[in-house]
GROMACS .gro file of N, CA, C and O in nm:
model
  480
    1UNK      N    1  -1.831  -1.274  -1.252
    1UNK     CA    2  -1.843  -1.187  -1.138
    1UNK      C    3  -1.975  -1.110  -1.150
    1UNK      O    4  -2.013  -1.100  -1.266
    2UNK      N    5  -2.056  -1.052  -1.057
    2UNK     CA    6  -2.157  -0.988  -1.040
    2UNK      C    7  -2.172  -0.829  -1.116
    2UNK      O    8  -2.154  -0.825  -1.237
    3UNK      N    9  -2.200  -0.724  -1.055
    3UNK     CA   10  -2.239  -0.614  -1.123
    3UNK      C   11  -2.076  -0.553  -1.142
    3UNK      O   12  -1.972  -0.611  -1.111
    4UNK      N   13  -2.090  -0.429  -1.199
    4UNK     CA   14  -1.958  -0.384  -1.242
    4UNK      C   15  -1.923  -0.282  -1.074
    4UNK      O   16  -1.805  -0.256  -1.051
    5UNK      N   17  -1.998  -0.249  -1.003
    5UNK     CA   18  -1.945  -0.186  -0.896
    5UNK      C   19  -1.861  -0.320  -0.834
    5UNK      O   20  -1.744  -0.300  -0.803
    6UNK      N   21  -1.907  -0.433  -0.819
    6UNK     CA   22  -1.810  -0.545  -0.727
    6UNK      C   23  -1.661  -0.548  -0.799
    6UNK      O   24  -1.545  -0.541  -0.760
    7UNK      N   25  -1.728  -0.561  -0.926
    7UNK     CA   26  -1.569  -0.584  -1.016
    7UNK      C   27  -1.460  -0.460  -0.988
    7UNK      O   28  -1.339  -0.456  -0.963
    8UNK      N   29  -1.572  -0.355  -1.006
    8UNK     CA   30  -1.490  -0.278  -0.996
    8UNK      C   31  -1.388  -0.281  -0.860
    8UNK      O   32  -1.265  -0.276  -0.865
    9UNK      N   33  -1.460  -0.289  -0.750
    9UNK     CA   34  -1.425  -0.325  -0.560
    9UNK      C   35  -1.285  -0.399  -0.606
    9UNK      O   36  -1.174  -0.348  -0.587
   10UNK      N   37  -1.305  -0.515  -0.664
   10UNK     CA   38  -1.225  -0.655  -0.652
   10UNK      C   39  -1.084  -0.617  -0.714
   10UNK      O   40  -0.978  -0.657  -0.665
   11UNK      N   41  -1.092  -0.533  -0.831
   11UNK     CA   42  -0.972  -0.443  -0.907
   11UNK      C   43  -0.913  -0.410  -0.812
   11UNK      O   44  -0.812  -0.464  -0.767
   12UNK      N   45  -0.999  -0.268  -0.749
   12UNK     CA   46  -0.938  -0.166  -0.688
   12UNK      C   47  -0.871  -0.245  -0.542
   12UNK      O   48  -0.788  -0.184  -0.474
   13UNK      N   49  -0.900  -0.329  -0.520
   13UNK     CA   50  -0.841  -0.417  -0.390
   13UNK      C   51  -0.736  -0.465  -0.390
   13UNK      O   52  -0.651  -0.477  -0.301
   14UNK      N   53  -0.739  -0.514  -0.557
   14UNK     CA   54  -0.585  -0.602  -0.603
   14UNK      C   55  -0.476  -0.446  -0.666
   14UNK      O   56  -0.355  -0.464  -0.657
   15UNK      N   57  -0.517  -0.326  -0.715
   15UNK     CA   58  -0.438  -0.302  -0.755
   15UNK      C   59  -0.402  -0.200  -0.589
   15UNK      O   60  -0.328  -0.102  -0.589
   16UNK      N   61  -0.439  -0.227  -0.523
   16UNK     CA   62  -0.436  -0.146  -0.372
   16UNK      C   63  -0.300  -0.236  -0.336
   16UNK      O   64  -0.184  -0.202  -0.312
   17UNK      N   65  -0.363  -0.361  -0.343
   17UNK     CA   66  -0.292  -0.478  -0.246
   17UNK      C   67  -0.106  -0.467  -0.360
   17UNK      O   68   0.003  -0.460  -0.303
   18UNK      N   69  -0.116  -0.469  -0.464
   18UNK     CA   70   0.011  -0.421  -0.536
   18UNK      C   71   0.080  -0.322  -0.500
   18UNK      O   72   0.198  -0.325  -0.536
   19UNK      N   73   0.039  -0.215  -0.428
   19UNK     CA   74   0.091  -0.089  -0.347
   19UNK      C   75   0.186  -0.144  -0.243
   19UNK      O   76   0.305  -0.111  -0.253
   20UNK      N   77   0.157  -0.205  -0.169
   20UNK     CA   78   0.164  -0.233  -0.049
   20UNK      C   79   0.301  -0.333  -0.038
   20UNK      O   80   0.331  -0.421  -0.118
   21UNK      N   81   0.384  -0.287   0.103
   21UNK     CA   82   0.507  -0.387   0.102
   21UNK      C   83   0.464  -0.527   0.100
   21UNK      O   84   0.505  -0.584  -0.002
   22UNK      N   85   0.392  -0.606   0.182
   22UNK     CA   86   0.386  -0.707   0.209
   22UNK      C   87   0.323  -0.798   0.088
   22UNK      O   88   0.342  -0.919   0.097
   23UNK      N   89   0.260  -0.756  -0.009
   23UNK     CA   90   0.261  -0.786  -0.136
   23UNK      C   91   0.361  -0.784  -0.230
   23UNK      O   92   0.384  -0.872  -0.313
   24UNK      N   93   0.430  -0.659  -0.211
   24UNK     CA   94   0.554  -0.661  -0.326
   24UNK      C   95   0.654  -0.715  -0.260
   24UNK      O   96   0.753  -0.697  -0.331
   25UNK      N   97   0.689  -0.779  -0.152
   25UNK     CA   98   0.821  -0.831  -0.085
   25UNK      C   99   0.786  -0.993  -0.139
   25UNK      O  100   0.882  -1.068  -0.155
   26UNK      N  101   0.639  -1.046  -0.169
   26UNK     CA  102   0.615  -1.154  -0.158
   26UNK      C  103   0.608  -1.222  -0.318
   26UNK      O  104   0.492  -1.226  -0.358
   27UNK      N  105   0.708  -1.275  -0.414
   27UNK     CA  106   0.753  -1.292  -0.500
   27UNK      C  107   0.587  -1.388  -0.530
   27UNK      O  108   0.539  -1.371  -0.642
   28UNK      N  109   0.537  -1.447  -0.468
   28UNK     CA  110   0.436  -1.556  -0.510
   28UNK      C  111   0.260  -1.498  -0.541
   28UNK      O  112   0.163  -1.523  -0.613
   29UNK      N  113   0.307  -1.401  -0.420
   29UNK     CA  114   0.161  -1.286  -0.450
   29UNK      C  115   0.119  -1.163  -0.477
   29UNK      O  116   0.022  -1.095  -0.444
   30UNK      N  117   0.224  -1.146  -0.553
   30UNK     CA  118   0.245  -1.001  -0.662
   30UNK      C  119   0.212  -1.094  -0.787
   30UNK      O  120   0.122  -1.061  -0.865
   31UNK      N  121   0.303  -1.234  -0.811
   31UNK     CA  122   0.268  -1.312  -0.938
   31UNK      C  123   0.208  -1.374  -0.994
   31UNK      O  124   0.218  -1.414  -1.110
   32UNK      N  125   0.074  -1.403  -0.854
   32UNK     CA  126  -0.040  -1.372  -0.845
   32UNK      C  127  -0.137  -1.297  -0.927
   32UNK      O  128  -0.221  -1.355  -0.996
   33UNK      N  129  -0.127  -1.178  -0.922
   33UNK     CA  130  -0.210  -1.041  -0.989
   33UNK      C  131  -0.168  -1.033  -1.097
   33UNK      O  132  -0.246  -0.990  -1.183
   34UNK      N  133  -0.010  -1.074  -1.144
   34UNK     CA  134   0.013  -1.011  -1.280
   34UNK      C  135  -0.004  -1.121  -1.345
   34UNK      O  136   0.033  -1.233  -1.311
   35UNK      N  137  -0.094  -1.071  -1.495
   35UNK     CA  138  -0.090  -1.168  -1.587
   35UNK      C  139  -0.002  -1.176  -1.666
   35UNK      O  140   0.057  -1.072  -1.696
   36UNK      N  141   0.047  -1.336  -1.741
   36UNK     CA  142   0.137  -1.416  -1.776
   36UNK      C  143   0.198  -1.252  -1.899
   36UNK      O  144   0.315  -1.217  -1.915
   37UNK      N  145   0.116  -1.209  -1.940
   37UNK     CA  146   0.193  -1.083  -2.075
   37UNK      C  147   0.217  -1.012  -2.008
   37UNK      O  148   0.331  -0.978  -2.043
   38UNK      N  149   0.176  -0.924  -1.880
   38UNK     CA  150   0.199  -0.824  -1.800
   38UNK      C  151   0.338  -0.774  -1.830
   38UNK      O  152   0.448  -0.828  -1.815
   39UNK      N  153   0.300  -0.644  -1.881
   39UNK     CA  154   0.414  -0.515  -1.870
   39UNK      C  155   0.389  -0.377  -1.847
   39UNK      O  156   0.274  -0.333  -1.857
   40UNK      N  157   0.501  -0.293  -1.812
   40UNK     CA  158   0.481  -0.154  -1.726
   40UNK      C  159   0.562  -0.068  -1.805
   40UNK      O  160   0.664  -0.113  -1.857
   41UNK      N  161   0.534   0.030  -1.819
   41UNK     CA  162   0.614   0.143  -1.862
   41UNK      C  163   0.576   0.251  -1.728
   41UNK      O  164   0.475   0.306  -1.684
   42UNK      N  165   0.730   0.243  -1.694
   42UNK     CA  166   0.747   0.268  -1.543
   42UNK      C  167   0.744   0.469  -1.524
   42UNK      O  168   0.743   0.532  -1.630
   43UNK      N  169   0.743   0.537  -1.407
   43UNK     CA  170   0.734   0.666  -1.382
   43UNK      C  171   0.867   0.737  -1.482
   43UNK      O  172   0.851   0.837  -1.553
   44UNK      N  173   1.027   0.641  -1.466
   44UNK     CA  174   1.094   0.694  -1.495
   44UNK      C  175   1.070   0.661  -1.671
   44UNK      O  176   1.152   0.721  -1.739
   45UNK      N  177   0.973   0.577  -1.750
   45UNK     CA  178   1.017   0.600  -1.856
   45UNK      C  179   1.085   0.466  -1.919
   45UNK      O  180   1.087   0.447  -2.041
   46UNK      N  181   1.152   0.358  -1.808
   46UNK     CA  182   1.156   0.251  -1.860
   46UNK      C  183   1.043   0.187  -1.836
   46UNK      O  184   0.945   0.209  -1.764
   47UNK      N  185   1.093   0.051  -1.952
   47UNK     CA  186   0.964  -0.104  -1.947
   47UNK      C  187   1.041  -0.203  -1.876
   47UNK      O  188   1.160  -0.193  -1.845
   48UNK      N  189   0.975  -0.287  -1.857
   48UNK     CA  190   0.963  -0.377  -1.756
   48UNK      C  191   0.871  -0.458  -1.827
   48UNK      O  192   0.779  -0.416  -1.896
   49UNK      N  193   0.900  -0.574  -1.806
   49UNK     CA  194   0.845  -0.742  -1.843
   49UNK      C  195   0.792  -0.790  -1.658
   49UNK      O  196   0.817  -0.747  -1.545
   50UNK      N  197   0.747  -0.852  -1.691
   50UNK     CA  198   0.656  -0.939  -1.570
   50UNK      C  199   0.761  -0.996  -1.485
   50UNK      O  200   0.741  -0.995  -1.364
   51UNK      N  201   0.881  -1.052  -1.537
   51UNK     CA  202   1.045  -1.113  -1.434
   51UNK      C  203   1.075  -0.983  -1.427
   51UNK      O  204   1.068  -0.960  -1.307
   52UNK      N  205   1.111  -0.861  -1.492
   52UNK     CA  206   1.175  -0.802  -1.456
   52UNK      C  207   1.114  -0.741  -1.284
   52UNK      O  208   1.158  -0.717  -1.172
   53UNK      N  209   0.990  -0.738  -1.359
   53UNK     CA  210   0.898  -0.665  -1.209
   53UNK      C  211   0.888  -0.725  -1.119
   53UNK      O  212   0.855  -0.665  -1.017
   54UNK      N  213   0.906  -0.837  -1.116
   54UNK     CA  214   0.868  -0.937  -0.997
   54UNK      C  215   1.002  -0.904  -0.935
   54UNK      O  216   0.992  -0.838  -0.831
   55UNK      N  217   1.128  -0.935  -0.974
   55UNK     CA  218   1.224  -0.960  -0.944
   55UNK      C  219   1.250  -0.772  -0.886
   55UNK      O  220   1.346  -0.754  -0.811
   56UNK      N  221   1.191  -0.688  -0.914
   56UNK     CA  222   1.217  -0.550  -0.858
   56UNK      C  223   1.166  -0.577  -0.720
   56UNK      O  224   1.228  -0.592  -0.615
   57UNK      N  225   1.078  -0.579  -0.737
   57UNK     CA  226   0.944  -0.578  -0.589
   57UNK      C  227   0.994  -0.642  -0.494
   57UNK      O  228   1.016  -0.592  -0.383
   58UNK      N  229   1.027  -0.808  -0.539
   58UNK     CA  230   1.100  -0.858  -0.430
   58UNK      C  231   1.203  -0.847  -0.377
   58UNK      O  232   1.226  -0.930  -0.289
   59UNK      N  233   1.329  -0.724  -0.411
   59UNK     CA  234   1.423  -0.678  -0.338
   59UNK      C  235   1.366  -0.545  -0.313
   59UNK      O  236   1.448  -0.480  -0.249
   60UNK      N  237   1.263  -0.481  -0.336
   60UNK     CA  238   1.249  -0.348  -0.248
   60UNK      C  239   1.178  -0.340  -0.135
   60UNK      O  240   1.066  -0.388  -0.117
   61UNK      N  241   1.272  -0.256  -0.025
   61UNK     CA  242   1.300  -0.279   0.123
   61UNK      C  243   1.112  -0.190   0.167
   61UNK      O  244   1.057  -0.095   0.110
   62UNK      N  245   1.073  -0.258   0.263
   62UNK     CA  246   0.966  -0.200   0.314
   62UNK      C  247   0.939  -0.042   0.272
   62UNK      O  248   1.032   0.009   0.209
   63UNK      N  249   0.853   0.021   0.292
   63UNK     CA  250   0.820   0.156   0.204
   63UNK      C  251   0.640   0.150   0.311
   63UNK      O  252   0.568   0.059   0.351
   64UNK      N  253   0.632   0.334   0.322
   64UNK     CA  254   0.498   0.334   0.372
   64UNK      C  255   0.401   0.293   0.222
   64UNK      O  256   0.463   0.295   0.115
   65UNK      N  257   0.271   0.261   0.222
   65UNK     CA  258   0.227   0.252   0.122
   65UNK      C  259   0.157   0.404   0.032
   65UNK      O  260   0.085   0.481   0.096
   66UNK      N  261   0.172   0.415  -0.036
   66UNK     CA  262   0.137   0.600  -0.106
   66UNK      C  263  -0.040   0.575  -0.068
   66UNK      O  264  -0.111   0.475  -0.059
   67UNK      N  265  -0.058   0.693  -0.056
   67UNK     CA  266  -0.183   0.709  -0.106
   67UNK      C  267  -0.284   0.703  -0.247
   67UNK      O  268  -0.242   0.695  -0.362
   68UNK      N  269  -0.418   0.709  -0.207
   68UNK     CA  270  -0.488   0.681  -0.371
   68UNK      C  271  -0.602   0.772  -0.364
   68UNK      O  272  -0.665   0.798  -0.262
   69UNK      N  273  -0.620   0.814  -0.466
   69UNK     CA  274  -0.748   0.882  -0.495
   69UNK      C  275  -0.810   0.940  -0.621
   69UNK      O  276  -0.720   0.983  -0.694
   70UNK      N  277  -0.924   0.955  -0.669
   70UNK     CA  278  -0.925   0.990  -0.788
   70UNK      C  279  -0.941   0.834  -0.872
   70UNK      O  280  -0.885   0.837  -0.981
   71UNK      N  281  -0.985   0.745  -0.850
   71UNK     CA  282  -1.012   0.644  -0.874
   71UNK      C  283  -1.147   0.622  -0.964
   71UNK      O  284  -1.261   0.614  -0.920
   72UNK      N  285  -1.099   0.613  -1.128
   72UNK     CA  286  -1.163   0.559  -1.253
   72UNK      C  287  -1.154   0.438  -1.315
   72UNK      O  288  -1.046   0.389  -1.347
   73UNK      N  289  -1.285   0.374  -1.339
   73UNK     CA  290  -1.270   0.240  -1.369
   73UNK      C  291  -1.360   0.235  -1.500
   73UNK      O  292  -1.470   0.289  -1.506
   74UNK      N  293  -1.292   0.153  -1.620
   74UNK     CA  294  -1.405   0.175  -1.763
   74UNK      C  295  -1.399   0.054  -1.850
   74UNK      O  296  -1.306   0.032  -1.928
   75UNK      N  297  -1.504  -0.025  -1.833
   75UNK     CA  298  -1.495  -0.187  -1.908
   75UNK      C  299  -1.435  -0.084  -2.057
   75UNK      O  300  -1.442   0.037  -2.078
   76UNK      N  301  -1.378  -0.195  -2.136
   76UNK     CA  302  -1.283  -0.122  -2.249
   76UNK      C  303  -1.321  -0.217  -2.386
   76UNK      O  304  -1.332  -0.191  -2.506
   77UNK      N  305  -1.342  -0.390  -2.270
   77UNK     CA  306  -1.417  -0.492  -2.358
   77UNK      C  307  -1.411  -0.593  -2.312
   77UNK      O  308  -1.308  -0.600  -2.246
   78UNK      N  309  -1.493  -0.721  -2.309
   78UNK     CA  310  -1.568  -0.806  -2.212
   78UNK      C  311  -1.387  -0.848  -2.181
   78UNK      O  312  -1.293  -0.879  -2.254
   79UNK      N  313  -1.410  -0.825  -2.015
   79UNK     CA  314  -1.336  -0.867  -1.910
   79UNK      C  315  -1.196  -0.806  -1.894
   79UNK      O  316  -1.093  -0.847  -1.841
   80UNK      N  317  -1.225  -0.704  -1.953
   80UNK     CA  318  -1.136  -0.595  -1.944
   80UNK      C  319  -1.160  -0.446  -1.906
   80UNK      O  320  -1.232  -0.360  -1.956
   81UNK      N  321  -1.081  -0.446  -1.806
   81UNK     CA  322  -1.121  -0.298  -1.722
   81UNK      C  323  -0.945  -0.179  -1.745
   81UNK      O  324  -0.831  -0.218  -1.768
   82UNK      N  325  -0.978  -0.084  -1.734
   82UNK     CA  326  -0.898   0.051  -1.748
   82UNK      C  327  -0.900   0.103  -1.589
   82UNK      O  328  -1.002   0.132  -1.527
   83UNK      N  329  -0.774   0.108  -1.543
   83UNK     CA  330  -0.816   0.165  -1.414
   83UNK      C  331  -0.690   0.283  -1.373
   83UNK      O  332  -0.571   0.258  -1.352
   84UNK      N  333  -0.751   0.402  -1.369
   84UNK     CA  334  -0.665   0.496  -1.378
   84UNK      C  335  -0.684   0.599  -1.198
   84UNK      O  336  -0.793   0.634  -1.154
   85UNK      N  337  -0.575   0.620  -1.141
   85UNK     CA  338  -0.572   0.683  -1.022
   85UNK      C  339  -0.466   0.748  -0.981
   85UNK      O  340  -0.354   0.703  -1.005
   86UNK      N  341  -0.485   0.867  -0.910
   86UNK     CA  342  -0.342   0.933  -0.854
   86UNK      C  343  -0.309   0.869  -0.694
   86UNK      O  344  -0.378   0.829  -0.600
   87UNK      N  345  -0.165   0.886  -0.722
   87UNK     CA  346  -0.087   0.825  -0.582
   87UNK      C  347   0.023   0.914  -0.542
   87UNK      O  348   0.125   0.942  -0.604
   88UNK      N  349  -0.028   0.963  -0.401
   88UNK     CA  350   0.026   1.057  -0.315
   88UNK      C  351   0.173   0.977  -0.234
   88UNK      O  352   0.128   0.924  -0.132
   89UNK      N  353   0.315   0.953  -0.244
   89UNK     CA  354   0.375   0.915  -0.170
   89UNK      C  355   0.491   0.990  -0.163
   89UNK      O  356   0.510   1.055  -0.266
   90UNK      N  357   0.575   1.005  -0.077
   90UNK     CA  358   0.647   1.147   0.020
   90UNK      C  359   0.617   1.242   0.002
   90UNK      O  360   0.551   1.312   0.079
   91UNK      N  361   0.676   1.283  -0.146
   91UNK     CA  362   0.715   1.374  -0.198
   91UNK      C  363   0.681   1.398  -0.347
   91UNK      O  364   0.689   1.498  -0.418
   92UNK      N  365   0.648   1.298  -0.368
   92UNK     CA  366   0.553   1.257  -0.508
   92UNK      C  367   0.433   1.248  -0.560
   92UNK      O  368   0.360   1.159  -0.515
   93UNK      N  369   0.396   1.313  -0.636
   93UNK     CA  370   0.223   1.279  -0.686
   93UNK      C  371   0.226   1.222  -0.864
   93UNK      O  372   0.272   1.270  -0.968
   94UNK      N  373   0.178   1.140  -0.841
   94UNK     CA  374   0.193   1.056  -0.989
   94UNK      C  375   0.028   1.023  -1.014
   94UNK      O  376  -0.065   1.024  -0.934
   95UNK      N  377   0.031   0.990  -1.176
   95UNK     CA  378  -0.086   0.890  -1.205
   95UNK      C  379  -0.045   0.808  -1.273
   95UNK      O  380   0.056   0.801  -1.343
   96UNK      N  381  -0.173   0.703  -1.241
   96UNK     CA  382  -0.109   0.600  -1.311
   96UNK      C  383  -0.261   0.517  -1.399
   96UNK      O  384  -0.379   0.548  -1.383
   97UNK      N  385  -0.216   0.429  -1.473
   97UNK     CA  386  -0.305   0.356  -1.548
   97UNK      C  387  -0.275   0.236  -1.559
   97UNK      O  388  -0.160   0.217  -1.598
   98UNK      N  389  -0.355   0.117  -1.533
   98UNK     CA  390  -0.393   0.009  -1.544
   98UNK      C  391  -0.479  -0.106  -1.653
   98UNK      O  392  -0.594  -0.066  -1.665
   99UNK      N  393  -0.464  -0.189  -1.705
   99UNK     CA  394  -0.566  -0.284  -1.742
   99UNK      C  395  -0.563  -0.382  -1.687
   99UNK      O  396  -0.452  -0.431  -1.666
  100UNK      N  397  -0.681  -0.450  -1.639
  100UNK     CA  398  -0.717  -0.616  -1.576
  100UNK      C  399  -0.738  -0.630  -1.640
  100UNK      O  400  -0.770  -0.546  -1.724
  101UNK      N  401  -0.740  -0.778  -1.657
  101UNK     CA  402  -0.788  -0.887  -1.779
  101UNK      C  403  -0.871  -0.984  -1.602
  101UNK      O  404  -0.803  -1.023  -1.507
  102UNK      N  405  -1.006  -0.992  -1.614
  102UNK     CA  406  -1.100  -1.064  -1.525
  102UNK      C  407  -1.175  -1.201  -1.602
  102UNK      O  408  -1.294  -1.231  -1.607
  103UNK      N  409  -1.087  -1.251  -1.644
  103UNK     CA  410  -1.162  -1.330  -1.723
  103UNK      C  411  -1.181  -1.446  -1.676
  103UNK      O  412  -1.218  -1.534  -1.755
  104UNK      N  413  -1.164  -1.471  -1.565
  104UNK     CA  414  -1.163  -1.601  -1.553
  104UNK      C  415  -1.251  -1.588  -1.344
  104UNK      O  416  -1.243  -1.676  -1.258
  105UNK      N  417  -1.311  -1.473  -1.333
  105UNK     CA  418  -1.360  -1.433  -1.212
  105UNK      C  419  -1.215  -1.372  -1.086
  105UNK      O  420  -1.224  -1.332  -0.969
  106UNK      N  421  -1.097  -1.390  -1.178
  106UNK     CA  422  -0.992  -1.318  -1.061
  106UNK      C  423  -0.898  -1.224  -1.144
  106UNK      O  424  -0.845  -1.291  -1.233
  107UNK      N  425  -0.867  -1.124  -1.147
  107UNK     CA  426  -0.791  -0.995  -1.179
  107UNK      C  427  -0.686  -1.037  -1.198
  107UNK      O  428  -0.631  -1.117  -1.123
  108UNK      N  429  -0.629  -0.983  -1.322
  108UNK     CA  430  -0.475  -1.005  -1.317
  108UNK      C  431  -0.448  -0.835  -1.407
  108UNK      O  432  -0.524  -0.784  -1.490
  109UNK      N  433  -0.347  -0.791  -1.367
  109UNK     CA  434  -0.281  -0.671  -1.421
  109UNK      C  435  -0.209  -0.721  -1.542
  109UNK      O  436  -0.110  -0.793  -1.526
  110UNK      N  437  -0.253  -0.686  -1.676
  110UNK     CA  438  -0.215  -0.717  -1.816
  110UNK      C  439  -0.040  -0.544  -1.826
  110UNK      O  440   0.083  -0.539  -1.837
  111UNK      N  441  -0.145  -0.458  -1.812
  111UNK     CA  442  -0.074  -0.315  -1.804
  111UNK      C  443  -0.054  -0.297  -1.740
  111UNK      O  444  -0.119  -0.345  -1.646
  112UNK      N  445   0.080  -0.190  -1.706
  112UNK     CA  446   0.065  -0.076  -1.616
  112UNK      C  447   0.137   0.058  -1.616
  112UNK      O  448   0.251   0.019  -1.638
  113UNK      N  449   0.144   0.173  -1.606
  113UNK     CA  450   0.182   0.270  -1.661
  113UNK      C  451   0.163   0.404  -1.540
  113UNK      O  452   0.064   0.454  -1.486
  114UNK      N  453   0.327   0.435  -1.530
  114UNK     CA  454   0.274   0.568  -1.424
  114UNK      C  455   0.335   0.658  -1.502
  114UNK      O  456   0.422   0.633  -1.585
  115UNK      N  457   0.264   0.816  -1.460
  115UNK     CA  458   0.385   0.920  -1.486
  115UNK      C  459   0.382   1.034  -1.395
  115UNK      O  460   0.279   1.098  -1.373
  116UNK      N  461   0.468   1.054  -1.354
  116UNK     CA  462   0.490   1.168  -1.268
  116UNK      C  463   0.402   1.277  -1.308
  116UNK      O  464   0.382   1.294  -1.428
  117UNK      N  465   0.337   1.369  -1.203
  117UNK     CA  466   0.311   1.512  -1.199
  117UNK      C  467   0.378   1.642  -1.155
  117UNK      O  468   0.387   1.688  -1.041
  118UNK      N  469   0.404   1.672  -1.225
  118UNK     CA  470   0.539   1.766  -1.253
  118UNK      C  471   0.497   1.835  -1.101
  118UNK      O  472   0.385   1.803  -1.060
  119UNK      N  473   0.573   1.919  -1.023
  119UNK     CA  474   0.579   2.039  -0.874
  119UNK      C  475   0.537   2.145  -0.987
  119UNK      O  476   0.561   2.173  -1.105
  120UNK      N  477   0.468   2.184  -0.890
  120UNK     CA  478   0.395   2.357  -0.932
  120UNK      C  479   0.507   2.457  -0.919
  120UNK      O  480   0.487   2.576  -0.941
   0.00000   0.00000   0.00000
C-alpha cells in the first residue's frame, strides 16, 4: 500500500464499515475484515473468538451506527497498525482499540478491545 496516511484511510474505513448494521448483519463481510486469530475483549469484559463474533453480529437486529472521533493510528511493526478511537452511541461513550494486520495490501482486524467511559 502507498504512504501511511492511505493506510491509515483504508483502516479507518474498514474499522468504520465494522460499526455499521449492514456489515455486521452480513456473516461473509464482517469475515472479511477479521483475521483468521482475531479476538476481542469486549466493553462488558468478556472474550470472544472470531465464531463467537461473527455469530454475535449476525443475529444483532439493525442499530443506528455510534459515532467516532478522536481517531489514532501507530505502525507498531511492518504491517501492523494500532488504532484507537472513541464511540459516541445513545447513551454510551466508550474507547476502543484495535490492531490490523495489512499484510497482504487488505486489513484484517487481528484485535479488538473496548471499554466503557464511566458518566461524570
Amino acid at each position: 500500500m502507498a504512504d501511511s496516511d492511505e493506510r491509515f484511510a483504508v483502516i479507518q474505513a474498514a474499522e468504520t464499515a465494522l460499526l455499521s448494521s449492514e456489515i455486521r448483519g452480513d456473516r461473509d463481510a464482517a469475515a472479511r475484515l477479521l483475521h483468521p486469530d482475531f479476538t476481542e475483549i469486549g466493553r462488558s469484559g468478556c472474550h470472544w473468538t472470531r465464531t463467537e463474533i461473527l455469530e454475535s453480529l449476525a443475529a444483532e437486529g439493525l442499530r443506528e451506527t455510534p459515532s467516532s472521533d478522536e481517531w489514532r493510528f501507530v505502525d507498531v511493526a511492518p504491517d501492523t497498525v494500532l488504532v484507537t478511537y472513541r464511540l459516541r452511541a445513545a447513551t454510551t461513550v466508550s474507547r476502543h482499540s484495535s490492531l490490523w494486520v495489512v499484510s497482504d495490501g487488505t486489513p484484517r482486524m487481528l484485535f479488538h478491545q473496548g471499554t466503557l467511559v464511566p458518566e461524570d
